């Protein structure tokens, strides 16, 4: 009685194992078929950036090129301004370390690098103090030296702000450029659909989706430009605080030296 039951149990277990293995293999085959179908669909997808460029007219291609140029310009400005700000911060640290330990302003100026903005400010301050003659002598010495230093600092600030207008322009106009490309693409898509006489979802979704890519590209161009502009403006403010402090201290030193 025990042996037949045991054989029956073993046979049932074997059948169950075979059934489970078959189910697993069937599920794996279905998954492979689904993956193959997805891959085939991805390969055969007629929509996207490639189709947008291939099927677009000169207006769509021109709009896309404009967005690419705007993006390249904004990233160029971001990286170059970051490099300039880092360089000015190093110059500020060098001025703190060497300039104020010198015996005179002229000797302190010589300790700074030739391309240093702080050397430029010191040179303009010395020039203003030494050229207080002739008609300029009628101007108060304190005011004349202050004007010379302020002009030099304004020059430095102007150079630090170069390029920020590009970021502001890109950030404010890129979404509208992308929207123009979208409107133009949808117009042509609707014209093609109307001429074909077919308004099914497969005929509408593709062309309209391609047109909407322009809006996405416009936003992708505008967002980094806006964030970069705000970030660079804050960094410029911090750097200019160092420049203004140096100018104020230099003004006081030049006045003290003149009184002696």
Tab-separated table of C-alpha atoms in Angstrom:
chain	number	residue	atom	x	y	z
A	1	UNK	CA	0.000	0.000	0.000
A	2	UNK	CA	2.902	2.274	0.776
A	3	UNK	CA	4.861	1.665	-2.450
A	4	UNK	CA	2.032	2.429	-4.932
A	5	UNK	CA	1.250	5.638	-3.003
A	6	UNK	CA	4.905	6.576	-3.114
A	7	UNK	CA	5.105	5.963	-6.837
A	8	UNK	CA	1.921	7.941	-7.348
A	9	UNK	CA	3.324	10.848	-5.376
A	10	UNK	CA	6.589	10.730	-7.310
A	11	UNK	CA	4.729	10.675	-10.599
A	12	UNK	CA	2.542	13.586	-9.578
A	13	UNK	CA	5.617	15.548	-8.484
A	14	UNK	CA	7.321	14.830	-11.781
A	15	UNK	CA	4.272	15.979	-13.717
A	16	UNK	CA	4.059	19.137	-11.584
A	17	UNK	CA	7.744	19.859	-12.160
A	18	UNK	CA	7.335	19.405	-15.891
A	19	UNK	CA	4.268	21.659	-15.863
A	20	UNK	CA	6.075	24.356	-13.827
A	21	UNK	CA	9.121	24.213	-16.093
A	22	UNK	CA	6.896	24.505	-19.128
A	23	UNK	CA	5.114	27.516	-17.613
A	24	UNK	CA	8.435	29.203	-16.830
A	25	UNK	CA	9.725	28.563	-20.326
A	26	UNK	CA	6.489	29.912	-21.780
A	27	UNK	CA	6.762	33.057	-19.665
A	28	UNK	CA	10.396	33.493	-20.738
A	29	UNK	CA	9.415	33.062	-24.356
A	30	UNK	CA	6.626	35.616	-23.943
A	31	UNK	CA	9.052	38.045	-22.272
A	32	UNK	CA	11.586	37.556	-25.053
A	33	UNK	CA	8.912	38.090	-27.659
A	34	UNK	CA	7.733	41.256	-25.877
A	35	UNK	CA	11.296	42.562	-25.620
A	36	UNK	CA	11.849	41.792	-29.283
A	37	UNK	CA	8.649	43.585	-30.165
A	38	UNK	CA	9.709	46.633	-28.126
A	39	UNK	CA	13.140	46.626	-29.746
A	40	UNK	CA	11.605	46.268	-33.172
A	41	UNK	CA	9.190	49.071	-32.420
A	42	UNK	CA	12.070	51.261	-31.222
A	43	UNK	CA	14.015	50.513	-34.379
A	44	UNK	CA	11.010	51.084	-36.598
A	45	UNK	CA	9.849	54.234	-34.758
A	46	UNK	CA	9.368	56.805	-37.519
A	47	UNK	CA	9.099	59.730	-35.119
A	48	UNK	CA	11.704	61.664	-33.156
A	49	UNK	CA	14.502	64.130	-33.723
A	50	UNK	CA	15.737	62.278	-36.792
A	51	UNK	CA	12.325	62.372	-38.399
A	52	UNK	CA	11.871	65.984	-37.336
A	53	UNK	CA	15.067	66.968	-39.138
A	54	UNK	CA	14.489	64.729	-42.161
A	55	UNK	CA	10.868	65.734	-42.717
A	56	UNK	CA	11.077	69.374	-41.622
A	57	UNK	CA	11.219	72.261	-44.069
A	58	UNK	CA	13.779	75.078	-44.004
A	59	UNK	CA	11.823	76.991	-41.338
A	60	UNK	CA	11.776	74.030	-38.931
A	61	UNK	CA	15.451	73.279	-39.555
A	62	UNK	CA	16.365	76.942	-39.162
A	63	UNK	CA	14.472	77.137	-35.871
A	64	UNK	CA	16.245	74.037	-34.580
A	65	UNK	CA	19.634	75.445	-35.580
A	66	UNK	CA	18.854	78.725	-33.827
A	67	UNK	CA	18.047	76.843	-30.616
A	68	UNK	CA	21.279	74.852	-30.886
A	69	UNK	CA	23.307	78.042	-31.403
A	70	UNK	CA	21.570	79.718	-28.452
A	71	UNK	CA	22.335	76.729	-26.241
A	72	UNK	CA	25.998	76.647	-27.276
A	73	UNK	CA	26.314	80.390	-26.700
A	74	UNK	CA	24.765	80.247	-23.237
A	75	UNK	CA	26.990	77.367	-22.107
A	76	UNK	CA	30.055	79.162	-23.494
A	77	UNK	CA	29.190	82.275	-21.486
A	78	UNK	CA	28.556	80.251	-18.329
A	79	UNK	CA	31.917	78.487	-18.449
A	80	UNK	CA	33.934	81.573	-19.438
A	81	UNK	CA	32.352	83.753	-16.743
A	82	UNK	CA	32.979	81.078	-14.123
A	83	UNK	CA	36.639	81.043	-15.143
A	84	UNK	CA	36.847	84.849	-14.960
A	85	UNK	CA	35.218	84.953	-11.535
A	86	UNK	CA	37.537	82.264	-10.196
A	87	UNK	CA	40.514	84.178	-11.569
A	88	UNK	CA	39.358	87.416	-9.920
A	89	UNK	CA	38.906	85.629	-6.602
A	90	UNK	CA	42.500	84.379	-6.812
A	91	UNK	CA	43.640	87.920	-7.611
A	92	UNK	CA	41.756	89.206	-4.565
A	93	UNK	CA	43.492	86.635	-2.358
A	94	UNK	CA	46.878	87.603	-3.813
A	95	UNK	CA	46.181	91.300	-3.191
A	96	UNK	CA	45.317	90.622	0.437
A	97	UNK	CA	48.469	88.605	0.890
A	98	UNK	CA	51.071	90.838	-0.798
A	99	UNK	CA	49.718	94.312	-1.567
A	100	UNK	CA	49.017	95.569	1.925
A	101	UNK	CA	52.320	94.321	3.320
A	102	UNK	CA	54.304	96.609	0.981
A	103	UNK	CA	55.799	99.912	2.138
A	104	UNK	CA	54.114	102.065	-0.520
A	105	UNK	CA	51.245	101.765	-2.959
A	106	UNK	CA	53.680	101.685	-5.880
A	107	UNK	CA	55.612	98.788	-4.356
A	108	UNK	CA	52.371	96.972	-3.564
A	109	UNK	CA	51.241	97.446	-7.150
A	110	UNK	CA	54.407	95.797	-8.425
A	111	UNK	CA	53.726	92.677	-6.368
A	112	UNK	CA	50.518	92.012	-8.319
A	113	UNK	CA	50.262	90.265	-11.692
A	114	UNK	CA	50.179	92.356	-14.842
A	115	UNK	CA	46.631	91.244	-15.719
A	116	UNK	CA	45.312	91.651	-12.174
A	117	UNK	CA	42.228	93.807	-11.818
A	118	UNK	CA	43.516	95.014	-8.452
A	119	UNK	CA	46.764	96.185	-10.040
A	120	UNK	CA	44.671	98.100	-12.586
A	121	UNK	CA	42.733	99.818	-9.793
A	122	UNK	CA	45.943	100.666	-7.914
A	123	UNK	CA	47.508	102.109	-11.083
A	124	UNK	CA	44.475	104.301	-11.722
A	125	UNK	CA	44.508	105.471	-8.121
A	126	UNK	CA	48.189	106.388	-8.309
A	127	UNK	CA	47.634	108.071	-11.653
A	128	UNK	CA	44.816	110.158	-10.234
A	129	UNK	CA	46.867	111.156	-7.222
A	130	UNK	CA	49.895	112.150	-9.344
A	131	UNK	CA	47.948	114.111	-11.967
A	132	UNK	CA	46.171	116.445	-9.594
A	133	UNK	CA	47.662	119.494	-11.354
A	134	UNK	CA	46.558	122.268	-13.705
A	135	UNK	CA	42.806	122.513	-14.097
A	136	UNK	CA	42.409	119.317	-12.123
A	137	UNK	CA	43.937	121.059	-9.112
A	138	UNK	CA	40.692	123.017	-8.741
A	139	UNK	CA	38.957	119.735	-7.908
A	140	UNK	CA	39.205	118.577	-4.328
A	141	UNK	CA	41.981	115.985	-4.012
A	142	UNK	CA	39.802	113.609	-2.029
A	143	UNK	CA	37.041	113.766	-4.630
A	144	UNK	CA	39.465	113.464	-7.562
A	145	UNK	CA	41.169	110.330	-6.185
A	146	UNK	CA	37.783	108.848	-5.330
A	147	UNK	CA	36.584	109.472	-8.890
A	148	UNK	CA	39.700	107.823	-10.347
A	149	UNK	CA	39.262	104.696	-8.225
A	150	UNK	CA	35.503	104.546	-8.848
A	151	UNK	CA	36.060	104.686	-12.609
A	152	UNK	CA	38.551	101.831	-12.407
A	153	UNK	CA	36.179	99.713	-10.326
A	154	UNK	CA	33.303	100.486	-12.709
A	155	UNK	CA	35.517	99.271	-15.560
A	156	UNK	CA	36.162	96.000	-13.730
A	157	UNK	CA	32.468	95.566	-12.969
A	158	UNK	CA	31.564	96.202	-16.604
A	159	UNK	CA	33.983	93.492	-17.731
A	160	UNK	CA	32.547	91.070	-15.192
A	161	UNK	CA	29.039	91.668	-16.527
A	162	UNK	CA	29.983	91.035	-20.149
A	163	UNK	CA	28.015	88.112	-21.534
A	164	UNK	CA	25.276	88.128	-18.914
A	165	UNK	CA	22.993	89.885	-21.382
A	166	UNK	CA	23.360	86.850	-23.663
A	167	UNK	CA	22.087	84.556	-20.910
A	168	UNK	CA	19.187	86.889	-20.157
A	169	UNK	CA	18.257	87.049	-23.841
A	170	UNK	CA	18.440	83.281	-24.315
A	171	UNK	CA	16.473	82.607	-21.149
A	172	UNK	CA	13.665	84.950	-22.158
A	173	UNK	CA	13.412	84.140	-25.876
A	174	UNK	CA	14.291	80.429	-26.233
A	175	UNK	CA	10.841	79.184	-25.064
A	176	UNK	CA	9.143	81.394	-27.631
A	177	UNK	CA	11.495	80.251	-30.389
A	178	UNK	CA	10.644	76.656	-29.510
A	179	UNK	CA	6.948	77.521	-29.412
A	180	UNK	CA	7.224	79.061	-32.874
A	181	UNK	CA	8.730	75.808	-34.140
A	182	UNK	CA	5.896	73.864	-32.514
A	183	UNK	CA	3.194	76.027	-34.077
A	184	UNK	CA	4.847	75.788	-37.474
A	185	UNK	CA	5.195	72.013	-37.177
A	186	UNK	CA	1.581	71.512	-36.072
A	187	UNK	CA	0.372	73.675	-38.952
A	188	UNK	CA	2.212	71.559	-41.500
A	189	UNK	CA	1.127	68.347	-39.773
A	190	UNK	CA	-2.520	69.393	-39.936
A	191	UNK	CA	-2.139	70.377	-43.587
A	192	UNK	CA	-0.725	66.937	-44.423
A	193	UNK	CA	-3.483	65.207	-42.458
A	194	UNK	CA	-6.142	67.279	-44.219
A	195	UNK	CA	-4.678	66.502	-47.631
A	196	UNK	CA	-4.550	62.772	-46.876
A	197	UNK	CA	-8.120	62.770	-45.575
A	198	UNK	CA	-7.187	60.509	-42.645
A	199	UNK	CA	-7.501	61.776	-39.082
A	200	UNK	CA	-6.785	58.580	-37.145
A	201	UNK	CA	-4.669	58.697	-34.006
A	202	UNK	CA	-1.645	57.161	-35.743
A	203	UNK	CA	-1.774	59.868	-38.391
A	204	UNK	CA	-2.124	62.711	-35.861
A	205	UNK	CA	0.052	61.654	-32.917
A	206	UNK	CA	3.317	61.343	-34.829
A	207	UNK	CA	3.478	64.723	-36.595
A	208	UNK	CA	2.050	66.607	-33.619
A	209	UNK	CA	4.493	64.865	-31.268
A	210	UNK	CA	7.397	65.837	-33.510
A	211	UNK	CA	6.226	69.444	-33.428
A	212	UNK	CA	6.009	69.424	-29.631
A	213	UNK	CA	9.669	68.398	-29.466
A	214	UNK	CA	10.489	71.989	-30.443
A	215	UNK	CA	8.852	73.298	-27.273
A	216	UNK	CA	10.806	70.814	-25.168
A	217	UNK	CA	14.064	71.863	-26.842
A	218	UNK	CA	13.238	75.536	-26.253
A	219	UNK	CA	12.702	74.884	-22.539
A	220	UNK	CA	15.891	72.793	-22.364
A	221	UNK	CA	17.792	75.772	-23.784
A	222	UNK	CA	16.114	78.418	-21.613
A	223	UNK	CA	16.296	76.768	-18.183
A	224	UNK	CA	20.139	76.471	-17.975
A	225	UNK	CA	20.475	80.035	-19.274
A	226	UNK	CA	18.159	81.443	-16.573
A	227	UNK	CA	19.764	79.408	-13.780
A	228	UNK	CA	23.248	80.298	-15.015
A	229	UNK	CA	22.369	83.994	-15.173
A	230	UNK	CA	21.082	84.085	-11.587
A	231	UNK	CA	24.064	82.084	-10.323
A	232	UNK	CA	26.631	84.252	-12.089
A	233	UNK	CA	24.959	87.460	-10.880
A	234	UNK	CA	25.241	86.259	-7.259
A	235	UNK	CA	28.890	85.306	-7.760
A	236	UNK	CA	29.579	88.678	-9.404
A	237	UNK	CA	28.107	90.421	-6.382
A	238	UNK	CA	30.416	88.511	-4.032
A	239	UNK	CA	33.475	89.255	-6.175
A	240	UNK	CA	32.623	92.936	-6.506
A	241	UNK	CA	32.418	93.212	-2.732
A	242	UNK	CA	36.117	92.290	-2.661
A	243	UNK	CA	36.862	94.881	-5.353
A	244	UNK	CA	34.909	97.625	-3.577
A	245	UNK	CA	36.625	96.886	-0.273
A	246	UNK	CA	40.037	97.088	-1.968
A	247	UNK	CA	39.097	100.389	-3.621
A	248	UNK	CA	37.911	101.909	-0.346
A	249	UNK	CA	41.091	100.884	1.469
A	250	UNK	CA	43.256	102.149	-1.394
A	251	UNK	CA	41.450	105.489	-1.315
A	252	UNK	CA	42.151	105.843	2.387
A	253	UNK	CA	45.839	104.939	1.946
A	254	UNK	CA	46.311	107.433	-0.905
A	255	UNK	CA	44.721	110.214	1.124
A	256	UNK	CA	46.900	109.374	4.118
A	257	UNK	CA	50.030	109.340	1.956
A	258	UNK	CA	49.158	112.720	0.414
A	259	UNK	CA	48.718	114.343	3.819
A	260	UNK	CA	52.194	113.244	4.833
